[in-house]
Each structure stands twice: as structure tokens, then as C-alpha cells.
Amino acid sequence: MKSFKYVARDSSGNRKEGHLQASYPNDVVSWLREQGLTPISIKESSVKAAKQKQKRGGRRKRIKSGELAALCWQLNTMTEGGIAITTALQAISDDIENLRLQQILRQILEKVERGQTLSDSISEFPKVFNQLSCAMILAGEASGNLPDALRRLAEYFDNRDKLAKKVKGAMAYPIFVLVFIAIIVIFIMAFVVPRFREIFDQIGGEMPAFTVAFMNVYDILRTYVLHIIGFSVVTVISTVFLAKTKKGHYFFSRLALTLPLMGKILSQAFVATFCKTMSTLLDAGVSVLEVFEIVSTMSSNDVIKSAVTQTKEQIVGGTNLSMSMAQTGFFPNMVVKMMQVGEESGSLPKVLERTAMYYERKVDSTITTVMGLLEPLMIVVVGAIVLIVVLALYLPIFSMSPSAG
């Protein structure tokens, strides 16, 4: 259980503050509603959270999907309770921790108070509120159901945040493994091998072939260590510059999708996001062409962007959605078939929602598989390195033992 600090208003508009023990923020929302209170903000108030807040001070942080999800949930709760959007924005901006988001909310509030719509106001901050956010809010305003649009948007940001964390975790683990192995190798070469080298030089005599080969490799690495570091730095810098060119970016985009297991995770994660986004937007009344315009901005991978753009062009040319997606060669057959079923049954948003859930589970399953493979692989690699070093360093000692006796 966590401790949450809440700020709410009663039916008379009076401000209420307090703390509540709960597992999740949604539990606090439910409890407040049962008490006849309208939530304004809910924040974790643990000692850890307080320390982190003190440490961060007034720094401007990057705005994360989780923060946008919390913002949309708060706006949804307040507008659903009949509170005006200006009052809701004012209350939330007064109590928000992220100074950058607070500043943006206050600017949005000023624009709304001057007569701009919420969708027009947030569209002036494209680095924070993407095209999907603007389209969802606009659809909610047009239909007269802004709270529902905010709820859908909150769910979208929640799902995106969870999926992004899973993918980043899966991508970070192999890097951690490689860094860990590199540290072990550097430690052995810098501290262990030199000591044994001194012992072998003092003892003299002929060493086993395996040890000689190992020492030759060690000498090469020690002699050319600066050259190796320099080459590595030049390679990294060259790769970064190459990735910024059009052809280079496309090459690395394709390479990322063809990596063993990791490429599969990236593809599945995009398909899950793609289906979820389409479902959300279509359900809100956004046109298919506008949906693809929005989706094309959601990935930095050129191969994925190209597939989405090709699909849109095919639709403009008169081809139906499922056939257009099939012709790109990127989308899995199952997704194409589900699109076809959705088109024929007239329930495309629901079908897309289920497809998104299926691929989210596939991402979880693939990540579990990757972790399951990497853990024993790390043990094997580290064990192999240690075995090679032990054999190379102790074989001379074992070979000398009989003669010493």
C-alpha cells in the first residue's frame, strides 16, 4: 500500500486535502467519489517521493507519457463532475510538480480564457501534445463529450507509457549484459593478468601453448589499447553522423527491425500502438485518412513510416484498408485479416482494440522469452571468460608442480 495526498472539492466548491492509503491512484479516485468529492489532484506522498521532490527542486523536467495520462485523468474527472475547463486547468496547474508542464498549462489556460478552444490551445504545443491529442480533444468538443475524449486520451497515454517502459527495459538488459562483461574483461586484463605475468617471468621455463597464445593476445591488447579506444570512438561518432543522413537513418531503421528478438519486440510494440491508436481515433469519429496522418508521426523508424505512408496512399487511390496494409508487406497477416473482419462487420474500432490487446500480450511474451534467454547466456559467457583465464594462468603452475615435488 502507498500513501497518496489528494486535493478535492466538495459539492459547495470547498477545497479538501488529505492523505489516503491505497494501492493505486484510481482507488483514491473511487474513494473520493464515494465521499461525494471531486478529485483535483492525486500524488504519491511517500518519504521516497518527498525526497525525490526535494532533490529535483524546481528543475524543469521532460514531460513523460505518465504525466500526460495523469493530467488527462484529472481533467476527465473534473469536467465529468461539471467543473468548467478553465477552473479545472487552474486547479491542476496550481498543484502540478513539473514546472515545464505547469507553465504550458497556464499558457493554455490564458488562451482558453481568451476564447480559444482547448484543441486549438494545445495544438500550439506540438512537442508536448501530439496530433493524436489534438484530434481526440477536437472530436470530443465537436461531439459535446469532452470528458469521454479525455478519458480515452488518458487510457492511450497510460498504455503508451506502460508499453514504452517494457520495450526500454528489454532493450536495456542486453546493454547491461555487454557492459558487465566488458567490465569483467577490463578488470582481468588490468589487474589479474599482469600479476601472473610477473610470476611467470620470475619462474621462467617453457609455458603451455594455450598460455602463450593467451599472453600474446594480452600483449597485443595492451600495446594497441589506445588505438582500439580511438577506433571505437571514431566508429561511434561516424555511426551517429551516418544515422542522421537520410540513407543512413533508413539503413539503421531496417537494421533495428531485423535484429534477433529485439526487432520482433519493436515491430510488435508498434503494431500494438498502431491498432490502439486507430481504435481510439476511429471510435472518436476521426476519419481513416486523418488517422493515418497522425499514426505516421508516431514512429521515428523510416521503414514503419514508409509502410504507413504507403497504406495511406493506397487508401486515397481507392483500395480498401486491409488490402492497402497487405500491399506494404510490413503488417502481419493476422492484423490484415483482423482489419478485413472489422471492415466487413462494421466494428473496426472494437476489432482493433482486441488486436492491440493481443499484440500487447505478445510483446510481454517476447520480452519474457528474451530475458529467459539472456540470463543463462550471460552466465555461459562470463563462465567461458573465467574458464579461459583460469586455464591460461594456472596451466603453467599445474605443469610445474610435478617437477617442483
mmCIF file of C-alpha atoms in Angstrom:
data_model
loop_
_atom_site.group_PDB
_atom_site.id
_atom_site.type_symbol
_atom_site.label_atom_id
_atom_site.label_comp_id
_atom_site.label_asym_id
_atom_site.label_seq_id
_atom_site.Cartn_x
_atom_site.Cartn_y
_atom_site.Cartn_z
ATOM 1 C CA MET A 1 0.000 0.000 0.000
ATOM 2 C CA LYS A 2 1.162 3.537 -0.786
ATOM 3 C CA SER A 3 0.294 6.861 0.807
ATOM 4 C CA PHE A 4 -1.375 9.362 -1.529
ATOM 5 C CA LYS A 5 -2.008 13.047 -0.942
ATOM 6 C CA TYR A 6 -5.260 14.197 -2.526
ATOM 7 C CA VAL A 7 -6.815 17.574 -3.243
ATOM 8 C CA ALA A 8 -10.553 17.637 -3.955
ATOM 9 C CA ARG A 9 -13.615 19.866 -3.875
ATOM 10 C CA ASP A 10 -16.972 19.166 -2.277
ATOM 11 C CA SER A 11 -20.398 19.945 -3.754
ATOM 12 C CA SER A 12 -20.143 23.528 -2.473
ATOM 13 C CA GLY A 13 -16.792 24.073 -4.184
ATOM 14 C CA ASN A 14 -14.773 23.992 -0.950
ATOM 15 C CA ARG A 15 -11.209 22.684 -1.221
ATOM 16 C CA LYS A 16 -10.433 19.486 0.712
ATOM 17 C CA GLU A 17 -6.980 17.993 1.285
ATOM 18 C CA GLY A 18 -5.861 14.790 2.934
ATOM 19 C CA HIS A 19 -3.917 11.529 2.776
ATOM 20 C CA LEU A 20 -5.156 8.039 1.970
ATOM 21 C CA GLN A 21 -3.518 4.606 1.932
ATOM 22 C CA ALA A 22 -4.210 2.816 -1.373
ATOM 23 C CA SER A 23 -2.563 0.575 -3.951
ATOM 24 C CA TYR A 24 -3.238 2.768 -6.987
ATOM 25 C CA PRO A 25 -4.329 6.377 -7.709
ATOM 26 C CA ASN A 26 -7.576 5.063 -9.258
ATOM 27 C CA ASP A 27 -8.514 3.590 -5.851
ATOM 28 C CA VAL A 28 -8.211 7.076 -4.343
ATOM 29 C CA VAL A 29 -10.419 8.494 -7.125
ATOM 30 C CA SER A 30 -13.079 5.855 -6.405
ATOM 31 C CA TRP A 31 -12.975 6.549 -2.660
ATOM 32 C CA LEU A 32 -13.264 10.320 -3.154
ATOM 33 C CA ARG A 33 -16.270 9.899 -5.434
ATOM 34 C CA GLU A 34 -17.918 7.683 -2.826
ATOM 35 C CA GLN A 35 -17.461 10.540 -0.342
ATOM 36 C CA GLY A 36 -19.148 12.957 -2.750
ATOM 37 C CA LEU A 37 -15.882 14.750 -3.540
ATOM 38 C CA THR A 38 -14.481 15.741 -6.933
ATOM 39 C CA PRO A 39 -10.729 14.938 -7.225
ATOM 40 C CA ILE A 40 -8.422 17.742 -8.362
ATOM 41 C CA SER A 41 -5.030 16.092 -7.914
ATOM 42 C CA ILE A 42 -3.644 12.867 -6.507
ATOM 43 C CA LYS A 43 0.067 12.416 -5.757
ATOM 44 C CA GLU A 44 2.108 9.759 -4.006
ATOM 45 C CA SER A 45 3.228 11.205 -0.684
ATOM 46 C CA SER A 46 5.720 8.554 0.427
ATOM 47 C CA VAL A 47 9.020 9.509 2.054
ATOM 48 C CA LYS A 48 10.818 8.425 -1.109
ATOM 49 C CA ALA A 49 8.632 10.663 -3.263
ATOM 50 C CA ALA A 50 9.200 13.583 -0.898
ATOM 51 C CA LYS A 51 12.970 13.126 -1.024
ATOM 52 C CA GLN A 52 12.919 12.922 -4.806
ATOM 53 C CA LYS A 53 10.869 16.104 -4.958
ATOM 54 C CA GLN A 54 13.375 17.908 -2.689
ATOM 55 C CA LYS A 55 16.274 16.624 -4.770
ATOM 56 C CA ARG A 56 14.700 17.777 -8.025
ATOM 57 C CA GLY A 57 13.829 21.179 -6.578
ATOM 58 C CA GLY A 58 12.487 23.495 -9.250
ATOM 59 C CA ARG A 59 14.132 21.834 -12.244
ATOM 60 C CA ARG A 60 12.230 21.638 -15.485
ATOM 61 C CA LYS A 61 11.776 18.015 -16.391
ATOM 62 C CA ARG A 62 10.936 16.355 -19.658
ATOM 63 C CA ILE A 63 7.208 15.718 -19.792
ATOM 64 C CA LYS A 64 6.533 11.978 -19.753
ATOM 65 C CA SER A 65 3.558 9.997 -21.030
ATOM 66 C CA GLY A 66 2.679 9.070 -17.449
ATOM 67 C CA GLU A 67 2.356 12.753 -16.519
ATOM 68 C CA LEU A 68 0.137 13.425 -19.537
ATOM 69 C CA ALA A 69 -2.002 10.431 -18.567
ATOM 70 C CA ALA A 70 -2.388 11.813 -15.027
ATOM 71 C CA LEU A 71 -3.276 15.247 -16.442
ATOM 72 C CA CYS A 72 -5.958 13.787 -18.722
ATOM 73 C CA TRP A 73 -7.400 11.674 -15.894
ATOM 74 C CA GLN A 74 -7.670 14.763 -13.692
ATOM 75 C CA LEU A 75 -9.300 16.815 -16.468
ATOM 76 C CA ASN A 76 -11.671 13.918 -17.193
ATOM 77 C CA THR A 77 -12.686 13.599 -13.537
ATOM 78 C CA MET A 78 -13.267 17.317 -13.075
ATOM 79 C CA THR A 79 -15.122 18.001 -16.350
ATOM 80 C CA GLU A 80 -17.219 14.880 -15.791
ATOM 81 C CA GLY A 81 -18.196 16.374 -12.432
ATOM 82 C CA GLY A 82 -19.439 19.532 -14.133
ATOM 83 C CA ILE A 83 -16.419 21.748 -13.422
ATOM 84 C CA ALA A 84 -15.583 24.238 -16.199
ATOM 85 C CA ILE A 85 -12.434 23.502 -18.197
ATOM 86 C CA THR A 86 -10.881 26.840 -17.141
ATOM 87 C CA THR A 87 -11.447 26.054 -13.456
ATOM 88 C CA ALA A 88 -10.020 22.565 -13.955
ATOM 89 C CA LEU A 89 -6.897 23.879 -15.716
ATOM 90 C CA GLN A 90 -6.376 26.493 -12.996
ATOM 91 C CA ALA A 91 -6.706 23.958 -10.172
ATOM 92 C CA ILE A 92 -4.378 21.426 -11.807
ATOM 93 C CA SER A 93 -1.726 23.987 -12.805
ATOM 94 C CA ASP A 94 -1.609 25.303 -9.222
ATOM 95 C CA ASP A 95 -0.786 21.858 -7.864
ATOM 96 C CA ILE A 96 1.452 20.296 -10.537
ATOM 97 C CA GLU A 97 5.110 19.444 -9.799
ATOM 98 C CA ASN A 98 6.649 19.569 -13.287
ATOM 99 C CA LEU A 99 7.432 23.261 -13.820
ATOM 100 C CA ARG A 100 7.550 22.933 -17.588
ATOM 101 C CA LEU A 101 4.114 21.318 -17.739
ATOM 102 C CA GLN A 102 2.815 23.861 -15.224
ATOM 103 C CA GLN A 103 3.989 26.730 -17.425
ATOM 104 C CA ILE A 104 2.384 25.186 -20.512
ATOM 105 C CA LEU A 105 -0.921 24.599 -18.695
ATOM 106 C CA ARG A 106 -1.031 28.228 -17.591
ATOM 107 C CA GLN A 107 -0.448 29.381 -21.166
ATOM 108 C CA ILE A 108 -3.225 27.046 -22.343
ATOM 109 C CA LEU A 109 -5.499 28.441 -19.628
ATOM 110 C CA GLU A 110 -4.846 32.008 -20.832
ATOM 111 C CA LYS A 111 -5.694 31.036 -24.410
ATOM 112 C CA VAL A 112 -8.911 29.263 -23.376
ATOM 113 C CA GLU A 113 -9.939 32.261 -21.251
ATOM 114 C CA ARG A 114 -9.431 34.490 -24.313
ATOM 115 C CA GLY A 115 -11.927 32.368 -26.244
ATOM 116 C CA GLN A 116 -9.803 29.713 -27.963
ATOM 117 C CA THR A 117 -10.974 26.112 -27.866
ATOM 118 C CA LEU A 118 -8.965 23.605 -25.839
ATOM 119 C CA SER A 119 -7.959 21.709 -29.005
ATOM 120 C CA ASP A 120 -6.645 24.893 -30.674
ATOM 121 C CA SER A 121 -4.792 25.862 -27.496
ATOM 122 C CA ILE A 122 -2.958 22.562 -27.032
ATOM 123 C CA SER A 123 -2.119 22.400 -30.768
ATOM 124 C CA GLU A 124 0.282 25.308 -30.171
ATOM 125 C CA PHE A 125 2.460 22.962 -28.091
ATOM 126 C CA PRO A 126 3.201 20.120 -30.571
ATOM 127 C CA LYS A 127 6.261 18.913 -28.650
ATOM 128 C CA VAL A 128 4.024 18.051 -25.697
ATOM 129 C CA PHE A 129 0.609 17.349 -27.212
ATOM 130 C CA ASN A 130 0.889 15.322 -30.423
ATOM 131 C CA GLN A 131 -1.579 15.288 -33.316
ATOM 132 C CA LEU A 132 -3.496 12.440 -31.710
ATOM 133 C CA SER A 133 -4.124 14.549 -28.592
ATOM 134 C CA CYS A 134 -5.394 17.468 -30.676
ATOM 135 C CA ALA A 135 -7.616 15.217 -32.821
ATOM 136 C CA MET A 136 -9.108 13.488 -29.770
ATOM 137 C CA ILE A 137 -9.871 16.769 -27.975
ATOM 138 C CA LEU A 138 -11.311 18.281 -31.171
ATOM 139 C CA ALA A 139 -13.558 15.235 -31.655
ATOM 140 C CA GLY A 140 -14.699 15.497 -28.028
ATOM 141 C CA GLU A 141 -15.516 19.183 -28.423
ATOM 142 C CA ALA A 142 -17.396 18.563 -31.685
ATOM 143 C CA SER A 143 -19.478 15.756 -30.160
ATOM 144 C CA GLY A 144 -20.097 17.645 -26.925
ATOM 145 C CA ASN A 145 -18.496 14.842 -24.919
ATOM 146 C CA LEU A 146 -15.114 16.228 -23.866
ATOM 147 C CA PRO A 147 -14.873 14.128 -20.652
ATOM 148 C CA ASP A 148 -15.117 10.908 -22.682
ATOM 149 C CA ALA A 149 -12.418 12.131 -25.091
ATOM 150 C CA LEU A 150 -10.169 12.970 -22.129
ATOM 151 C CA ARG A 151 -10.756 9.514 -20.652
ATOM 152 C CA ARG A 152 -9.781 7.830 -23.936
ATOM 153 C CA LEU A 153 -6.729 10.051 -24.200
ATOM 154 C CA ALA A 154 -5.710 9.196 -20.630
ATOM 155 C CA GLU A 155 -6.022 5.481 -21.411
ATOM 156 C CA TYR A 156 -3.922 5.977 -24.549
ATOM 157 C CA PHE A 157 -1.123 7.750 -22.647
ATOM 158 C CA ASP A 158 -1.292 5.110 -19.890
ATOM 159 C CA ASN A 159 -0.915 2.265 -22.397
ATOM 160 C CA ARG A 160 1.861 4.062 -24.282
ATOM 161 C CA ASP A 161 3.755 4.674 -21.049
ATOM 162 C CA LYS A 162 3.496 1.026 -19.943
ATOM 163 C CA LEU A 163 4.486 -0.318 -23.371
ATOM 164 C CA ALA A 164 7.422 2.088 -23.689
ATOM 165 C CA LYS A 165 8.755 1.047 -20.274
ATOM 166 C CA LYS A 166 8.544 -2.637 -21.216
ATOM 167 C CA VAL A 167 10.368 -2.115 -24.528
ATOM 168 C CA LYS A 168 13.043 0.112 -22.953
ATOM 169 C CA GLY A 169 13.584 -2.476 -20.233
ATOM 170 C CA ALA A 170 14.017 -5.219 -22.821
ATOM 171 C CA MET A 171 16.455 -3.072 -24.835
ATOM 172 C CA ALA A 172 18.442 -2.009 -21.765
ATOM 173 C CA TYR A 173 19.108 -5.539 -20.485
ATOM 174 C CA PRO A 174 21.416 -6.637 -23.371
ATOM 175 C CA ILE A 175 23.353 -3.378 -22.999
ATOM 176 C CA PHE A 176 23.736 -4.060 -19.274
ATOM 177 C CA VAL A 177 24.996 -7.580 -20.071
ATOM 178 C CA LEU A 178 27.591 -6.278 -22.559
ATOM 179 C CA VAL A 179 28.798 -3.571 -20.151
ATOM 180 C CA PHE A 180 29.038 -6.119 -17.327
ATOM 181 C CA ILE A 181 31.113 -8.483 -19.493
ATOM 182 C CA ALA A 182 33.339 -5.597 -20.649
ATOM 183 C CA ILE A 183 33.999 -4.587 -17.018
ATOM 184 C CA ILE A 184 34.985 -8.172 -16.147
ATOM 185 C CA VAL A 185 37.378 -8.379 -19.128
ATOM 186 C CA ILE A 186 38.949 -4.985 -18.314
ATOM 187 C CA PHE A 187 39.391 -5.944 -14.644
ATOM 188 C CA ILE A 188 41.059 -9.243 -15.558
ATOM 189 C CA MET A 189 43.353 -7.647 -18.150
ATOM 190 C CA ALA A 190 44.275 -4.678 -15.936
ATOM 191 C CA PHE A 191 44.779 -6.346 -12.549
ATOM 192 C CA VAL A 192 44.826 -10.162 -12.706
ATOM 193 C CA VAL A 193 46.929 -10.973 -15.787
ATOM 194 C CA PRO A 194 49.824 -8.543 -15.018
ATOM 195 C CA ARG A 195 50.402 -10.173 -11.603
ATOM 196 C CA PHE A 196 50.540 -13.646 -13.098
ATOM 197 C CA ARG A 197 52.829 -12.331 -15.844
ATOM 198 C CA GLU A 198 55.319 -11.218 -13.182
ATOM 199 C CA ILE A 199 55.159 -14.657 -11.539
ATOM 200 C CA PHE A 200 55.774 -16.442 -14.872
ATOM 201 C CA ASP A 201 58.735 -14.160 -15.661
ATOM 202 C CA GLN A 202 60.297 -14.936 -12.258
ATOM 203 C CA ILE A 203 59.792 -18.694 -12.581
ATOM 204 C CA GLY A 204 60.938 -18.905 -16.209
ATOM 205 C CA GLY A 205 60.740 -22.121 -18.214
ATOM 206 C CA GLU A 206 58.530 -23.097 -21.117
ATOM 207 C CA MET A 207 54.821 -22.305 -20.819
ATOM 208 C CA PRO A 208 51.927 -24.337 -22.335
ATOM 209 C CA ALA A 209 50.835 -23.327 -25.858
ATOM 210 C CA PHE A 210 47.419 -22.185 -24.599
ATOM 211 C CA THR A 211 49.028 -19.824 -22.076
ATOM 212 C CA VAL A 212 51.458 -18.497 -24.704
ATOM 213 C CA ALA A 213 48.553 -17.754 -27.066
ATOM 214 C CA PHE A 214 46.616 -16.035 -24.273
ATOM 215 C CA MET A 215 49.623 -13.906 -23.313
ATOM 216 C CA ASN A 216 50.178 -12.948 -26.959
ATOM 217 C CA VAL A 217 46.587 -11.694 -27.165
ATOM 218 C CA TYR A 218 47.092 -9.825 -23.896
ATOM 219 C CA ASP A 219 50.284 -8.179 -25.230
ATOM 220 C CA ILE A 220 48.511 -7.093 -28.421
ATOM 221 C CA LEU A 221 45.625 -5.567 -26.467
ATOM 222 C CA ARG A 222 47.993 -3.794 -24.065
ATOM 223 C CA THR A 223 50.158 -2.446 -26.885
ATOM 224 C CA TYR A 224 47.309 -1.184 -29.034
ATOM 225 C CA VAL A 225 44.826 -0.208 -26.312
ATOM 226 C CA LEU A 226 44.874 3.480 -27.290
ATOM 227 C CA HIS A 227 44.413 2.573 -30.962
ATOM 228 C CA ILE A 228 41.451 0.348 -30.059
ATOM 229 C CA ILE A 229 39.839 3.096 -27.949
ATOM 230 C CA GLY A 230 40.430 5.668 -30.702
ATOM 231 C CA PHE A 231 38.972 3.376 -33.357
ATOM 232 C CA SER A 232 35.924 2.714 -31.163
ATOM 233 C CA VAL A 233 35.330 6.446 -30.613
ATOM 234 C CA VAL A 234 35.672 7.199 -34.346
ATOM 235 C CA THR A 235 33.294 4.327 -35.170
ATOM 236 C CA VAL A 236 30.661 5.596 -32.721
ATOM 237 C CA ILE A 237 30.910 9.197 -33.984
ATOM 238 C CA SER A 238 30.770 8.048 -37.625
ATOM 239 C CA THR A 239 27.727 5.889 -36.873
ATOM 240 C CA VAL A 240 25.938 8.831 -35.218
ATOM 241 C CA PHE A 241 26.611 11.108 -38.210
ATOM 242 C CA LEU A 242 25.623 8.372 -40.668
ATOM 243 C CA ALA A 243 22.363 7.793 -38.786
ATOM 244 C CA LYS A 244 21.493 11.478 -39.296
ATOM 245 C CA THR A 245 21.622 11.151 -43.100
ATOM 246 C CA LYS A 246 18.512 10.019 -44.975
ATOM 247 C CA LYS A 247 20.016 6.778 -46.329
ATOM 248 C CA GLY A 248 21.832 6.057 -43.084
ATOM 249 C CA HIS A 249 18.706 6.551 -40.982
ATOM 250 C CA TYR A 250 16.741 4.226 -43.255
ATOM 251 C CA PHE A 251 19.521 1.605 -43.053
ATOM 252 C CA PHE A 252 19.566 1.656 -39.248
ATOM 253 C CA SER A 253 15.755 1.658 -39.166
ATOM 254 C CA ARG A 254 15.711 -1.538 -41.200
ATOM 255 C CA LEU A 255 18.577 -2.997 -39.153
ATOM 256 C CA ALA A 256 16.676 -2.337 -35.900
ATOM 257 C CA LEU A 257 13.685 -4.337 -37.165
ATOM 258 C CA THR A 258 15.854 -7.268 -38.303
ATOM 259 C CA LEU A 259 17.767 -7.693 -35.024
ATOM 260 C CA PRO A 260 17.155 -11.116 -33.448
ATOM 261 C CA LEU A 261 14.299 -10.910 -30.919
ATOM 262 C CA MET A 262 14.792 -7.148 -30.383
ATOM 263 C CA GLY A 263 13.476 -6.413 -33.875
ATOM 264 C CA LYS A 264 10.461 -8.577 -33.129
ATOM 265 C CA ILE A 265 9.743 -6.626 -29.943
ATOM 266 C CA LEU A 266 9.947 -3.287 -31.788
ATOM 267 C CA SER A 267 7.623 -4.494 -34.577
ATOM 268 C CA GLN A 268 5.074 -5.962 -32.169
ATOM 269 C CA ALA A 269 5.156 -2.852 -29.975
ATOM 270 C CA PHE A 270 4.430 -0.616 -32.962
ATOM 271 C CA VAL A 271 1.599 -2.856 -34.187
ATOM 272 C CA ALA A 272 0.054 -2.758 -30.696
ATOM 273 C CA THR A 273 0.343 1.049 -30.572
ATOM 274 C CA PHE A 274 -0.903 1.365 -34.160
ATOM 275 C CA CYS A 275 -4.031 -0.713 -33.502
ATOM 276 C CA LYS A 276 -4.738 1.002 -30.171
ATOM 277 C CA THR A 277 -4.353 4.454 -31.720
ATOM 278 C CA MET A 278 -6.558 3.620 -34.698
ATOM 279 C CA SER A 279 -9.213 2.163 -32.417
ATOM 280 C CA THR A 280 -9.198 5.231 -30.167
ATOM 281 C CA LEU A 281 -9.344 7.744 -33.024
ATOM 282 C CA LEU A 282 -11.924 5.909 -35.141
ATOM 283 C CA ASP A 283 -14.141 5.461 -32.089
ATOM 284 C CA ALA A 284 -13.902 9.224 -31.542
ATOM 285 C CA GLY A 285 -15.094 9.886 -35.086
ATOM 286 C CA VAL A 286 -11.766 10.785 -36.729
ATOM 287 C CA SER A 287 -11.553 9.870 -40.443
ATOM 288 C CA VAL A 288 -9.326 6.995 -41.625
ATOM 289 C CA LEU A 289 -7.075 9.296 -43.686
ATOM 290 C CA GLU A 290 -6.575 11.634 -40.733
ATOM 291 C CA VAL A 291 -5.830 8.621 -38.540
ATOM 292 C CA PHE A 292 -3.009 7.542 -40.869
ATOM 293 C CA GLU A 293 -1.709 11.113 -40.986
ATOM 294 C CA ILE A 294 -1.460 11.030 -37.188
ATOM 295 C CA VAL A 295 -0.035 7.498 -36.976
ATOM 296 C CA SER A 296 2.737 8.373 -39.462
ATOM 297 C CA THR A 297 4.171 10.801 -36.870
ATOM 298 C CA MET A 298 4.228 8.252 -34.046
ATOM 299 C CA SER A 299 7.406 6.386 -35.016
ATOM 300 C CA SER A 300 10.917 7.575 -35.847
ATOM 301 C CA ASN A 301 11.599 4.341 -37.760
ATOM 302 C CA ASP A 302 11.723 5.109 -41.512
ATOM 303 C CA VAL A 303 10.610 1.595 -42.511
ATOM 304 C CA ILE A 304 7.484 1.881 -40.362
ATOM 305 C CA LYS A 305 6.797 5.437 -41.574
ATOM 306 C CA SER A 306 7.109 4.260 -45.171
ATOM 307 C CA ALA A 307 4.621 1.408 -44.587
ATOM 308 C CA VAL A 308 2.072 3.780 -43.010
ATOM 309 C CA THR A 309 2.510 6.361 -45.804
ATOM 310 C CA GLN A 310 2.129 3.681 -48.494
ATOM 311 C CA THR A 311 -1.058 2.454 -46.828
ATOM 312 C CA LYS A 312 -2.488 5.971 -46.797
ATOM 313 C CA GLU A 313 -1.626 6.493 -50.482
ATOM 314 C CA GLN A 314 -3.309 3.204 -51.403
ATOM 315 C CA ILE A 315 -6.462 4.233 -49.498
ATOM 316 C CA VAL A 316 -6.509 7.602 -51.293
ATOM 317 C CA GLY A 317 -6.247 5.653 -54.568
ATOM 318 C CA GLY A 318 -9.424 3.737 -53.729
ATOM 319 C CA THR A 319 -8.054 0.497 -52.245
ATOM 320 C CA ASN A 320 -9.716 -0.709 -49.046
ATOM 321 C CA LEU A 321 -7.884 -0.578 -45.716
ATOM 322 C CA SER A 322 -6.954 -4.259 -45.322
ATOM 323 C CA MET A 323 -5.714 -4.602 -48.918
ATOM 324 C CA SER A 324 -3.703 -1.369 -48.620
ATOM 325 C CA MET A 325 -1.964 -2.657 -45.498
ATOM 326 C CA ALA A 326 -1.282 -6.061 -47.076
ATOM 327 C CA GLN A 327 0.452 -4.471 -50.076
ATOM 328 C CA THR A 328 3.090 -2.777 -47.882
ATOM 329 C CA GLY A 329 4.491 -6.139 -46.746
ATOM 330 C CA PHE A 330 5.115 -4.776 -43.247
ATOM 331 C CA PHE A 331 1.932 -5.565 -41.338
ATOM 332 C CA PRO A 332 1.488 -9.178 -40.091
ATOM 333 C CA ASN A 333 -1.125 -11.311 -41.870
ATOM 334 C CA MET A 334 -3.167 -11.547 -38.687
ATOM 335 C CA VAL A 335 -3.500 -7.752 -38.479
ATOM 336 C CA VAL A 336 -4.550 -7.590 -42.140
ATOM 337 C CA LYS A 337 -7.141 -10.339 -41.596
ATOM 338 C CA MET A 338 -8.498 -8.621 -38.486
ATOM 339 C CA MET A 339 -8.773 -5.357 -40.441
ATOM 340 C CA GLN A 340 -10.743 -7.203 -43.110
ATOM 341 C CA VAL A 341 -13.074 -8.689 -40.491
ATOM 342 C CA GLY A 342 -13.574 -5.256 -38.925
ATOM 343 C CA GLU A 343 -14.350 -3.646 -42.280
ATOM 344 C CA GLU A 344 -16.846 -6.340 -43.250
ATOM 345 C CA SER A 345 -18.591 -6.386 -39.856
ATOM 346 C CA GLY A 346 -18.618 -2.609 -39.415
ATOM 347 C CA SER A 347 -16.970 -2.930 -35.994
ATOM 348 C CA LEU A 348 -13.421 -1.856 -36.874
ATOM 349 C CA PRO A 349 -12.697 0.060 -33.613
ATOM 350 C CA LYS A 350 -13.626 -2.957 -31.444
ATOM 351 C CA VAL A 351 -11.634 -5.364 -33.624
ATOM 352 C CA LEU A 352 -8.618 -3.047 -33.491
ATOM 353 C CA GLU A 353 -8.923 -2.799 -29.695
ATOM 354 C CA ARG A 354 -8.802 -6.593 -29.375
ATOM 355 C CA THR A 355 -5.907 -6.819 -31.839
ATOM 356 C CA ALA A 356 -3.986 -4.227 -29.806
ATOM 357 C CA MET A 357 -4.549 -6.247 -26.618
ATOM 358 C CA TYR A 358 -3.346 -9.408 -28.385
ATOM 359 C CA TYR A 359 -0.116 -7.743 -29.538
ATOM 360 C CA GLU A 360 0.477 -6.182 -26.125
ATOM 361 C CA ARG A 361 0.382 -9.712 -24.705
ATOM 362 C CA LYS A 362 2.757 -10.832 -27.475
ATOM 363 C CA VAL A 363 5.190 -8.073 -26.506
ATOM 364 C CA ASP A 364 5.054 -9.281 -22.884
ATOM 365 C CA SER A 365 5.618 -12.866 -24.018
ATOM 366 C CA THR A 366 8.541 -11.964 -26.300
ATOM 367 C CA ILE A 367 10.195 -9.853 -23.597
ATOM 368 C CA THR A 368 9.856 -12.754 -21.147
ATOM 369 C CA THR A 369 11.478 -15.040 -23.746
ATOM 370 C CA VAL A 370 14.340 -12.590 -24.339
ATOM 371 C CA MET A 371 15.028 -12.257 -20.620
ATOM 372 C CA GLY A 372 14.853 -16.025 -20.242
ATOM 373 C CA LEU A 373 17.484 -16.459 -22.974
ATOM 374 C CA LEU A 374 19.793 -13.627 -21.946
ATOM 375 C CA GLU A 375 20.177 -14.622 -18.307
ATOM 376 C CA PRO A 376 21.655 -18.099 -18.973
ATOM 377 C CA LEU A 377 23.593 -16.676 -21.941
ATOM 378 C CA MET A 378 25.251 -14.137 -19.647
ATOM 379 C CA ILE A 379 26.166 -16.913 -17.214
ATOM 380 C CA VAL A 380 27.662 -19.002 -20.049
ATOM 381 C CA VAL A 381 29.676 -16.079 -21.497
ATOM 382 C CA VAL A 382 31.015 -14.954 -18.115
ATOM 383 C CA GLY A 383 31.774 -18.571 -17.230
ATOM 384 C CA ALA A 384 33.626 -19.067 -20.530
ATOM 385 C CA ILE A 385 35.729 -15.936 -19.951
ATOM 386 C CA VAL A 386 36.628 -17.027 -16.422
ATOM 387 C CA LEU A 387 37.415 -20.573 -17.621
ATOM 388 C CA ILE A 388 39.745 -19.303 -20.370
ATOM 389 C CA VAL A 389 41.569 -17.030 -17.922
ATOM 390 C CA VAL A 390 41.871 -19.728 -15.249
ATOM 391 C CA LEU A 391 43.204 -22.293 -17.736
ATOM 392 C CA ALA A 392 45.668 -19.824 -19.258
ATOM 393 C CA LEU A 393 47.006 -18.664 -15.896
ATOM 394 C CA TYR A 394 47.037 -21.926 -13.942
ATOM 395 C CA LEU A 395 48.178 -24.417 -16.608
ATOM 396 C CA PRO A 396 51.827 -23.319 -16.175
ATOM 397 C CA ILE A 397 51.511 -23.779 -12.404
ATOM 398 C CA PHE A 398 49.983 -27.259 -12.812
ATOM 399 C CA SER A 399 52.697 -28.248 -15.308
ATOM 400 C CA MET A 400 55.416 -27.129 -12.894
ATOM 401 C CA SER A 401 54.000 -28.951 -9.843
ATOM 402 C CA PRO A 402 55.449 -32.452 -10.544
ATOM 403 C CA SER A 403 58.960 -31.151 -11.171
ATOM 404 C CA ALA A 404 58.737 -28.990 -8.062
ATOM 405 C CA GLY A 405 57.984 -32.096 -5.977
#
